[in-house]
Short mmCIF file of C-alpha atoms and ligand atoms in Angstrom, two decimals:
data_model
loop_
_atom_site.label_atom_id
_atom_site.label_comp_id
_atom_site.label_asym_id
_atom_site.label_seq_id
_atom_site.Cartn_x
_atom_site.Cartn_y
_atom_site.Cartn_z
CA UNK M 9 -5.79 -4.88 -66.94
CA UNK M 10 -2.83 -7.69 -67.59
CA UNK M 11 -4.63 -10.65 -65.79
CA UNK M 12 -1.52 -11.18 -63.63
CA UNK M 13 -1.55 -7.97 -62.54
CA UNK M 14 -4.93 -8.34 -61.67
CA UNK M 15 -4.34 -11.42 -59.80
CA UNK M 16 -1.20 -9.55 -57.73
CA UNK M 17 -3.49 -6.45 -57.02
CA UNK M 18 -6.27 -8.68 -55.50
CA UNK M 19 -3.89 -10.58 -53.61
CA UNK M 20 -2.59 -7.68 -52.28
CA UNK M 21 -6.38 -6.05 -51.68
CA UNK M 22 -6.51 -9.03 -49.63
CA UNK M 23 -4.05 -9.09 -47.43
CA UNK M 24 -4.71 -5.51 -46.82
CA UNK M 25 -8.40 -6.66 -46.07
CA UNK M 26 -7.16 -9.52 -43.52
CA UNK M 27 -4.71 -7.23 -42.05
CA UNK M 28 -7.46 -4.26 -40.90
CA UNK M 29 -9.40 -7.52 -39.98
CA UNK M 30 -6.98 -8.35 -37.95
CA UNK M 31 -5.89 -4.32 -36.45
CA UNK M 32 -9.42 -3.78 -35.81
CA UNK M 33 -10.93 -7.09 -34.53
CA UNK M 34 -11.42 -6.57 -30.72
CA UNK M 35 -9.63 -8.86 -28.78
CA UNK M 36 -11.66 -11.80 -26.86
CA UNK M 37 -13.07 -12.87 -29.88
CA UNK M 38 -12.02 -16.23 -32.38
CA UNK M 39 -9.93 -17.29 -29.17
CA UNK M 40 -8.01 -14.19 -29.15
CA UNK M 41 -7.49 -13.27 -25.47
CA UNK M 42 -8.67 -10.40 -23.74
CA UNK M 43 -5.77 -7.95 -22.56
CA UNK M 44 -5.15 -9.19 -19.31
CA UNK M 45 -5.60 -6.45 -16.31
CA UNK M 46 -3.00 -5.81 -14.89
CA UNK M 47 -3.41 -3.41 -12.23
CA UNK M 48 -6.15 -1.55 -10.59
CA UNK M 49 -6.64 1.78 -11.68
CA UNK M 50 -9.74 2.78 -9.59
CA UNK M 51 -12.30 5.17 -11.74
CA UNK M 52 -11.11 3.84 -14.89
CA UNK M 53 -13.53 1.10 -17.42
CA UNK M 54 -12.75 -1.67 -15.80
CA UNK M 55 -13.06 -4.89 -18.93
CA UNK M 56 -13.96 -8.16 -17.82
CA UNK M 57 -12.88 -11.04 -19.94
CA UNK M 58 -15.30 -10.02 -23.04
CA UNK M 59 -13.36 -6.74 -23.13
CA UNK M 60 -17.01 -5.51 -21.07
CA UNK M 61 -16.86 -2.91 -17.96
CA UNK M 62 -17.72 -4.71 -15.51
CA UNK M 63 -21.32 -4.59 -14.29
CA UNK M 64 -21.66 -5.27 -10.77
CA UNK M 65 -22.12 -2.13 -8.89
CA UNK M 66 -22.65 -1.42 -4.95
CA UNK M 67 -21.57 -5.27 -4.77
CA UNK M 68 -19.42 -7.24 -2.29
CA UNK M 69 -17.02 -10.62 -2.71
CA UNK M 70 -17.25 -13.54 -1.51
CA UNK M 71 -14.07 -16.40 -1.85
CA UNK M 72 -15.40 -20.02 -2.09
CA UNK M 73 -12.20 -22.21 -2.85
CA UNK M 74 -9.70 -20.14 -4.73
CA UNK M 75 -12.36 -18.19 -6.90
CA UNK M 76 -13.58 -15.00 -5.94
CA UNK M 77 -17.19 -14.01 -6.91
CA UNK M 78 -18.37 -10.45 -7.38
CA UNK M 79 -21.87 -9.78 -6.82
CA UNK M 80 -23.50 -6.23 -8.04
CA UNK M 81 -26.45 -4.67 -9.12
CA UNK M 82 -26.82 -4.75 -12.87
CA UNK M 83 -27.18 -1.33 -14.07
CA UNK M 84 -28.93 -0.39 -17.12
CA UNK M 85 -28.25 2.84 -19.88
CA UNK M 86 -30.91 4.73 -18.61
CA UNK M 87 -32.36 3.55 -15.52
CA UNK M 88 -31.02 2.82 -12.18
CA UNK M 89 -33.97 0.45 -11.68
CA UNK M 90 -33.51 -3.32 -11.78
CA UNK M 91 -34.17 -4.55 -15.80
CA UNK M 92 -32.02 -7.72 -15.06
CA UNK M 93 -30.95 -8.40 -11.46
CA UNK M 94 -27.92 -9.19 -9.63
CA UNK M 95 -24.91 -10.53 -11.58
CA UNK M 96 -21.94 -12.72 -10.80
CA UNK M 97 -18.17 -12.64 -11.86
CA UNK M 98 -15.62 -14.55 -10.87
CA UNK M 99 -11.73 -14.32 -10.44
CA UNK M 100 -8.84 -16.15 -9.09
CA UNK M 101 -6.60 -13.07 -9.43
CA UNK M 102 -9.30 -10.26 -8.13
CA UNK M 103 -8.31 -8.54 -11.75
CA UNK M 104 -8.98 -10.50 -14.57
CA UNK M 105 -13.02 -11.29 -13.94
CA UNK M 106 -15.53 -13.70 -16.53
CA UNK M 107 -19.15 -12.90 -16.74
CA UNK M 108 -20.91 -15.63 -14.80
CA UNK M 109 -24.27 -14.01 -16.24
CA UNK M 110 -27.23 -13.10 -13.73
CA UNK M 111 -27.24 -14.63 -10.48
CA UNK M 112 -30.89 -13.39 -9.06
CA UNK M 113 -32.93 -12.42 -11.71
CA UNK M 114 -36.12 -10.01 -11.57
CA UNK M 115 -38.91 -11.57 -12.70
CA UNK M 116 -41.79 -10.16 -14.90
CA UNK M 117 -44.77 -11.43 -13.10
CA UNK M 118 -46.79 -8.26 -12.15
CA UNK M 119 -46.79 -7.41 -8.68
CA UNK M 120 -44.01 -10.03 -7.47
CA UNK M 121 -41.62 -8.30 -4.81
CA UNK M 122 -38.85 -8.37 -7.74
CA UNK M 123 -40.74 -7.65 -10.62
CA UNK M 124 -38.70 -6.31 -13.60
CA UNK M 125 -38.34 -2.38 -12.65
CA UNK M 126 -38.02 -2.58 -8.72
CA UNK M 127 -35.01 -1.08 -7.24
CA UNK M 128 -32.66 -4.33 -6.04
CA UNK M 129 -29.56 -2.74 -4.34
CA UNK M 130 -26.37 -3.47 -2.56
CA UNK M 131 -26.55 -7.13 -2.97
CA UNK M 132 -23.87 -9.06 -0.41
CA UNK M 133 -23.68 -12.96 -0.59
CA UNK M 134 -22.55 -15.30 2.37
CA UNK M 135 -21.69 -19.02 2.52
CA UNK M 136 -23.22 -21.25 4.97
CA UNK M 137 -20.59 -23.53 6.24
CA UNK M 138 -23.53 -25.49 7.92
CA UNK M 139 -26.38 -25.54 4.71
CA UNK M 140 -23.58 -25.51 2.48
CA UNK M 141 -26.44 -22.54 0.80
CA UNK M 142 -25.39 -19.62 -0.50
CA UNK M 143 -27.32 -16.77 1.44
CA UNK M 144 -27.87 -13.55 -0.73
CA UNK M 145 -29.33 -10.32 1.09
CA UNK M 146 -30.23 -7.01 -0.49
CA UNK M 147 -32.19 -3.79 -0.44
CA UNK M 148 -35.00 -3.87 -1.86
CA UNK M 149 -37.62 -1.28 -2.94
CA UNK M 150 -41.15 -2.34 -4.90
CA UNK M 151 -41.74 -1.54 -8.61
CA UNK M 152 -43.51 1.97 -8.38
CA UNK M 153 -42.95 2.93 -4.83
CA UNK M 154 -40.00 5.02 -5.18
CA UNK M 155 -37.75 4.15 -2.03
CA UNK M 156 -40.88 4.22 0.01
CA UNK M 157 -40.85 0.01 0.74
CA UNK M 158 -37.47 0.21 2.77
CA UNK M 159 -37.12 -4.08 2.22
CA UNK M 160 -34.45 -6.16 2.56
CA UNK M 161 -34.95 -9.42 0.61
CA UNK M 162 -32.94 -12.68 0.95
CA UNK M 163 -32.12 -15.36 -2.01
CA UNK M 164 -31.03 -18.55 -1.76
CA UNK M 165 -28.48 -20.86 -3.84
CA UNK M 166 -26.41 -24.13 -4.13
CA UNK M 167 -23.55 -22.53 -5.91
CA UNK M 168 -21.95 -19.06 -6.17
CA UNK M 169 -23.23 -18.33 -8.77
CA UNK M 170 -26.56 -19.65 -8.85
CA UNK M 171 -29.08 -19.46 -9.80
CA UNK M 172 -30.45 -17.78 -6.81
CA UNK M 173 -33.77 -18.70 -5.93
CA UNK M 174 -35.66 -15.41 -4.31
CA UNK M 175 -37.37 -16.39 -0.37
CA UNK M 176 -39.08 -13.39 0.45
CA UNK M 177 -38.77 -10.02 1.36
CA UNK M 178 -39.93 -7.30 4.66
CA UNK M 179 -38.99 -5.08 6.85
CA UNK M 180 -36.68 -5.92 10.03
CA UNK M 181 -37.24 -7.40 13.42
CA UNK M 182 -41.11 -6.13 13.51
CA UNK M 183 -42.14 -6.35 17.34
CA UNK M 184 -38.61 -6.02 18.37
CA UNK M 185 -37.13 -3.65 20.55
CA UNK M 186 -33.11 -2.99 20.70
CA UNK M 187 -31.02 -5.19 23.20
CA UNK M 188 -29.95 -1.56 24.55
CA UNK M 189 -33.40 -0.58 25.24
CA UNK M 190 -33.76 -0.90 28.79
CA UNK M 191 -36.23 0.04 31.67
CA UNK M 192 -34.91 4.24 31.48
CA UNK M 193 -34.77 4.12 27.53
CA UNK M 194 -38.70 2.59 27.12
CA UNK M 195 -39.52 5.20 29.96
CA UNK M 196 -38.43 7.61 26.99
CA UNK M 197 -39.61 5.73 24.47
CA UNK M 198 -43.46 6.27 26.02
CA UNK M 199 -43.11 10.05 25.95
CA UNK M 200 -42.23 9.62 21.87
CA UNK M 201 -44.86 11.23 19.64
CA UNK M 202 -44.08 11.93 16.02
CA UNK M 203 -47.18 14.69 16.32
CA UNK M 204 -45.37 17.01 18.87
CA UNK M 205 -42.97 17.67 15.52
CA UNK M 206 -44.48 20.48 13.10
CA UNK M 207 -40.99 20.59 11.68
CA UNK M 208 -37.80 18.36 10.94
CA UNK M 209 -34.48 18.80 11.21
CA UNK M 210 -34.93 20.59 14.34
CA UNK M 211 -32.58 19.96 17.31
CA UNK M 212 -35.77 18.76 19.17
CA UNK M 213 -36.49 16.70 16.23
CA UNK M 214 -33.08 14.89 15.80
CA UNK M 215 -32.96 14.17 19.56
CA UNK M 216 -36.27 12.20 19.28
CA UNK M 217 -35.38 10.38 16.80
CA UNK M 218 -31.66 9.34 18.25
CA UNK M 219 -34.17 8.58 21.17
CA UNK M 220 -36.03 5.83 19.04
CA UNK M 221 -38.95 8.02 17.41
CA UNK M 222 -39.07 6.05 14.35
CA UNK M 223 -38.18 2.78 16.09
CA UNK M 224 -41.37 3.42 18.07
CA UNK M 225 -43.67 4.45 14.50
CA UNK M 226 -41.75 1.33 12.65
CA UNK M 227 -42.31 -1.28 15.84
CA UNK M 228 -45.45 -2.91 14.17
CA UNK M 229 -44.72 -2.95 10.71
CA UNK M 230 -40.91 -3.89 11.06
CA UNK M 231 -37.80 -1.11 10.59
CA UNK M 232 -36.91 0.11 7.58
CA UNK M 233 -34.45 -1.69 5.75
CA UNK M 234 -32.33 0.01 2.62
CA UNK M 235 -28.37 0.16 2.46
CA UNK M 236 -26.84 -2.71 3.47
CA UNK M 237 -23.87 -5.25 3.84
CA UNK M 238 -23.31 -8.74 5.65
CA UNK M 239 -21.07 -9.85 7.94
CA UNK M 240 -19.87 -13.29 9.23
CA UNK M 241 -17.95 -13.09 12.41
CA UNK M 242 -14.92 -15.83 13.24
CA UNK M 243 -17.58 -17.69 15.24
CA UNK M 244 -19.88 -17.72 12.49
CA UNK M 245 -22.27 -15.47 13.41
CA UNK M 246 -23.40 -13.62 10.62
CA UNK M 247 -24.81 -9.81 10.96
CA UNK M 248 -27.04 -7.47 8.47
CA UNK M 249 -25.80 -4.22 8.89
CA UNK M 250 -28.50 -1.46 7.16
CA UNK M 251 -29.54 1.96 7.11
CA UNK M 252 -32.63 1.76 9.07
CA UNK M 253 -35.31 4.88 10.27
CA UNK M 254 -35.49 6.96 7.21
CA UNK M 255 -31.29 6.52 6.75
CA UNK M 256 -30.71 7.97 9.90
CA UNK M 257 -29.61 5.58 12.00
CA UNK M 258 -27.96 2.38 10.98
CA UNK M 259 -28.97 -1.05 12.77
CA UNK M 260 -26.86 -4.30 12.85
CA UNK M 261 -29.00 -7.43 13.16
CA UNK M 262 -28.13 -10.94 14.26
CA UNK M 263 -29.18 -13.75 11.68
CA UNK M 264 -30.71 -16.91 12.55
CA UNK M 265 -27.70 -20.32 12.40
CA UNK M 266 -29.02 -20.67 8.56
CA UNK M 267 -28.22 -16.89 7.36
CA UNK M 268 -32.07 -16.74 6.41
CA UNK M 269 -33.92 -14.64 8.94
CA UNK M 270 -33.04 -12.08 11.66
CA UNK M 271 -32.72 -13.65 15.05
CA UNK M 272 -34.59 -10.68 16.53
CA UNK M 273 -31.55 -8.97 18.00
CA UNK M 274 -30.61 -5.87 16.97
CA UNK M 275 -28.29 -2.76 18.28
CA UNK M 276 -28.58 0.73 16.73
CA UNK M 277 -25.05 2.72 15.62
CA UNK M 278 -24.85 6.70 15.46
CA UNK M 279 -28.85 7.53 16.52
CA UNK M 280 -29.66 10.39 13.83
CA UNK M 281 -26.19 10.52 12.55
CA UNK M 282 -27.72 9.64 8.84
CA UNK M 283 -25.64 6.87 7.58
CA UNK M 284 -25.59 4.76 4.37
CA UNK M 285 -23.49 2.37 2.33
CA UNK M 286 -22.00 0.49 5.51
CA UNK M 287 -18.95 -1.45 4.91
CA UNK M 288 -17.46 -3.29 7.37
CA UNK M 289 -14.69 -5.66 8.66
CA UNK M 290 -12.83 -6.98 11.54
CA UNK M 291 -8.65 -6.43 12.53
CA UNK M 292 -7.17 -7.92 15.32
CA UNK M 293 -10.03 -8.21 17.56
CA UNK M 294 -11.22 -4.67 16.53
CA UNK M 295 -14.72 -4.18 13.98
CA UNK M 296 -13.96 -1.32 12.08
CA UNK M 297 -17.27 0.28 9.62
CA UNK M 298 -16.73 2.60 7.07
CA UNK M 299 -20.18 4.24 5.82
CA UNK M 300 -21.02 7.72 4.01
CA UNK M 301 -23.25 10.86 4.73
CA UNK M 302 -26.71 10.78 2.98
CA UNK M 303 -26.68 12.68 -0.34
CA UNK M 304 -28.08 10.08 -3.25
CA UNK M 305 -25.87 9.60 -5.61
CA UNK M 306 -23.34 12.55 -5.13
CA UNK M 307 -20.31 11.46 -2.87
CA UNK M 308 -19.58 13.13 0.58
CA UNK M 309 -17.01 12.55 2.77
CA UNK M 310 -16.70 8.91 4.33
CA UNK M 311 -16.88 8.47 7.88
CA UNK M 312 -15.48 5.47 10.54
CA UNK M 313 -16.42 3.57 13.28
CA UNK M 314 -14.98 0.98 15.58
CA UNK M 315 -15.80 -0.97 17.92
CA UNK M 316 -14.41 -4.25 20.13
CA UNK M 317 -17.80 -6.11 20.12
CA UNK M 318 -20.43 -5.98 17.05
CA UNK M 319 -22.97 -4.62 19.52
CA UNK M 320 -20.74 -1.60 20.31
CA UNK M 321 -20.19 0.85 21.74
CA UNK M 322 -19.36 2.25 18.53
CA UNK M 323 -16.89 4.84 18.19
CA UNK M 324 -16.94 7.50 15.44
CA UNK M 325 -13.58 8.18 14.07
CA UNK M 326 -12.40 11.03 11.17
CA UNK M 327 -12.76 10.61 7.68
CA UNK M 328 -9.79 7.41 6.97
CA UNK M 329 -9.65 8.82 3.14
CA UNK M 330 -6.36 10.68 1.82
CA UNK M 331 -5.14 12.19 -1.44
CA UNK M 332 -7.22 13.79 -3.87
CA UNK M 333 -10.92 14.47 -3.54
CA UNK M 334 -10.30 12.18 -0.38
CA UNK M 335 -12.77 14.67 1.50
CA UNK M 336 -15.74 13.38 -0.73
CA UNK M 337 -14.46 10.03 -0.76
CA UNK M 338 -12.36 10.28 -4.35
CA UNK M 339 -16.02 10.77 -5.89
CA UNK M 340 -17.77 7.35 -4.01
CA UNK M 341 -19.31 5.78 -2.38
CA UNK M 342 -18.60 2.45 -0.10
CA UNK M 343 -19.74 -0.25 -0.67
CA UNK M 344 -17.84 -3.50 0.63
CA UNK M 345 -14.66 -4.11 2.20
CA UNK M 346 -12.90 -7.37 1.38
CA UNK M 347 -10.49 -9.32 3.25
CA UNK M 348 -7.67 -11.27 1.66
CA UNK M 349 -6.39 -14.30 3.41
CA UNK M 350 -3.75 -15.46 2.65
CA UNK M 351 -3.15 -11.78 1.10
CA UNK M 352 0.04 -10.54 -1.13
CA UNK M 353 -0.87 -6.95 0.09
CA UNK M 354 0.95 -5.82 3.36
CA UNK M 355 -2.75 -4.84 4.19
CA UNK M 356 -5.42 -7.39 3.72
CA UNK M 357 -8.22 -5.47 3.20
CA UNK M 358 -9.72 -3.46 -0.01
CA UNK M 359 -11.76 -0.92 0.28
CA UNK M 360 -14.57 -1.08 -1.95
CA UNK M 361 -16.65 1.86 -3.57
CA UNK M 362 -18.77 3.11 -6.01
CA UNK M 363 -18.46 6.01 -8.50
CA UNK M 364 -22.02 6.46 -9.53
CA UNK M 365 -23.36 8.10 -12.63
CA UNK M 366 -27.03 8.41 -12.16
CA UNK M 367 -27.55 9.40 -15.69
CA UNK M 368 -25.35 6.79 -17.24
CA UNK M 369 -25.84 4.18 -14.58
CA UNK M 370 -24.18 1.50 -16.64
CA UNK M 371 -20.93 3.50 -16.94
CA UNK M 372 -20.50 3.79 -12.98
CA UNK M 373 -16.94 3.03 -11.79
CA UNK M 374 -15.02 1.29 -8.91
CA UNK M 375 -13.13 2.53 -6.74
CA UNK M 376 -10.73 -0.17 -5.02
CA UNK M 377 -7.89 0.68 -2.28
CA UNK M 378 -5.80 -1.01 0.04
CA UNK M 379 -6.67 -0.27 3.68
CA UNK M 380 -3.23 0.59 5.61
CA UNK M 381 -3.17 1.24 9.22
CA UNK M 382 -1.69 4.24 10.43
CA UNK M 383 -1.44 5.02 14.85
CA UNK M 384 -3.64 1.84 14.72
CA UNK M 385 -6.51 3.07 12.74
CA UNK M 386 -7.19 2.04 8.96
CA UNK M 387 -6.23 4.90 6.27
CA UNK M 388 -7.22 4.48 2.67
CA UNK M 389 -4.87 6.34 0.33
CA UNK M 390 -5.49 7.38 -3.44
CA UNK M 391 -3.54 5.42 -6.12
CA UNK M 392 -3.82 5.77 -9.51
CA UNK M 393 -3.08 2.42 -9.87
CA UNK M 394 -1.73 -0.54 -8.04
CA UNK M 395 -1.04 -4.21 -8.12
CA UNK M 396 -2.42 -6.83 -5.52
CA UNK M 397 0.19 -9.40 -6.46
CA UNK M 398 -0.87 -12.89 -6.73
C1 LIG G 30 -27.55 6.33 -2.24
C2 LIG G 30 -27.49 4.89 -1.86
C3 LIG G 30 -27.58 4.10 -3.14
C4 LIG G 30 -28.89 4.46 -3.81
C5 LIG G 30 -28.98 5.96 -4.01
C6 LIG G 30 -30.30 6.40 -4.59
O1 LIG G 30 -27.40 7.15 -1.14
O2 LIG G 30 -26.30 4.61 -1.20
O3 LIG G 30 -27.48 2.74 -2.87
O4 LIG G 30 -29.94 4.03 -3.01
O5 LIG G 30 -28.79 6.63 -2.80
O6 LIG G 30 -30.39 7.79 -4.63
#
């Protein structure tokens, strides 16, 4: 070939070249931004600054200063079991989100509470005005044991995103009786005998245990502990709210001033109405809860609570969910409800879920709504997508 020709053809090979470079290169890489997100378009990948889906499922937010930090469980391919731990994003914009890696990580010493394979759920973190410590809470089942430990276990850190150094972890308020249990309801309480049940499920059954059956078994050992969220009242007061005798009733528990420990007091919501995945937040003066039945990993249909104090009565309202699939909670499950203030949104609150996909963990989704009120009660309404505005 003429040796200029040559020398216009591989020019031309090489802009070609540098040009599919350039078509094909994902973004976020050589200093190229990341697409920005725009909107949020619950169900859909949702990229984090690396062009990633986000990891951080069954999580809650926490604001410290203008950055918000998103805590979740790190899910793996394969496995719904912890191979990393919790991990950490942050925002200013509640959109756009950067990896801030693994905030509590398992460990692989054998036979430590969070050894590498344990199931580490539903992580929430709260800020300690007083420690200035971040306090991180979580459900927590032992390596091996199925969902037979029923733990919560606290962390402990000095910035958001930590790292989180792990404290310990148990069963609740062991020796403790609920503030409600008075004089008539220990009267009851005596007559309780898990052997006068051959069978579950029974009307007999379910009474018992609304009555405190497995409050009574669990009153040594401490009461089981599995899905869970925090709460931190205007005055401070900060609350672990869990699914507690085998998931069928759900228990809210004062913490001690430093967000480390239960106080020891401790109210029970819905006796043996089998709720998980609590979510809750205050409006006006009014705590409202959002939680779901009890089916694993397949969505049912959400329910809702209020209430004017934390330690109830509790009221049980209809399903706040509308639009499509709203009657199985648009295929989730929640998880965490966050409230903006100063918020953009005529409603400050998101609702939070989680679109699981137990054989794909890693590719579960989000679901996140605006709560609206409507007569005075919160109403979460399907949108494709939508913008929070800031
Ligand atoms: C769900 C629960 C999840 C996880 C799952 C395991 O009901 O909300 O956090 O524990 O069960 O099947």
């Amino acid at each position: 070939m003429d040796p200029k020709i040559m020398k216009h053809t591989k020019s031309l090979v090489n802009i070609a070249l540098w040009l599919m470079v350039f078509i094909t290169l994902p973004t976020g890489v050589c200093g190229q931004e990341q697409k920005k997100v725009s909107a949020i378009r619950s169900g859909e990948l949702w990229p984090d600054e690396n062009g990633q889906h986000i990891n951080a499922h069954g999580g809650g937010v926490l604001k410290y200063g203008d950055t918000y930090f998103w805590f979740g469980e790190h899910k793996a391919e394969h496995t719904s079991n912890a191979l990393v731990g919790v991990t950490c994003y942050a925002s200013e914009d509640l959109l756009n989100w950067r990896n801030c890696g693994v905030a509590l990580s398992v460990t692989d010493e054998r036979g430590h509470d969070i050894e590498r394979g344990c199931i580490l759920e539903r992580p929430k973190v709260i800020y300690n005005q007083v420690t200035k410590k971040f306090c991180m809470w979580f459900h927590l089942e032992l390596k091996g044991r199925g969902y037979n430990a029923a733990r919560f276990g606290v962390a402990v850190a000095d910035c958001p995103e930590g790292p989180y150094k792990f404290l310990y972890s148990q069963r609740a308020n062991a020796g403790m009786w609920p503030i409600e249990f008075g004089e008539q309801e220990m009267a009851v309480i005596d007559t309780l005998d898990g052997a006068n049940y051959k069978e579950e499920w029974t009307p007999a059954w379910l009474k018992a245990v609304a009555q405190g059956l497995f409050v009574k078994r669990d009153f040594g050992t401490g009461q089981m502990s599995r899905d869970m969220t925090l709460f931190v009242d205007d005055d401070g007061k900060a609350y672990h709210i869990f699914s507690s005798e085998e998931n069928l009733t759900l228990h809210i528990a004062e913490l001690t001033d430093d967000y480390l420990h239960h106080t020891g007091r401790y109210t029970r919501i819905a006796p043996a109405g089998h709720n998980e995945a609590p979510a809750i937040f205050k409006h006006e003066g009014t705590y409202w809860m959002i939680t779901s039945g009890c089916t694993g990993w397949a969505p049912n249909e959400a329910r809702m609570f209020s209430a004017s104090s934390i330690w109830g009565p509790w009221t049980q309202h209809p399903n706040p969910c509308r639009g499509p699939k709203a009657e199985i909670t648009f295929g989730g499950q929640s998880t965490f409800v966050l409230a903006i203030d100063p918020s953009p949104l005529t409603s400050k609150y998101i609702f939070m879920a989680d679109i699981w996909r137990p054989r794909h963990p890693i590719d579960a989704r989000y679901i996140w709504l605006p709560i609206e009120f409507e007569d005075g009660k919160p109403v979460i309404h399907w949108r494709d997508e939508w913008e929070i505005g800031f």
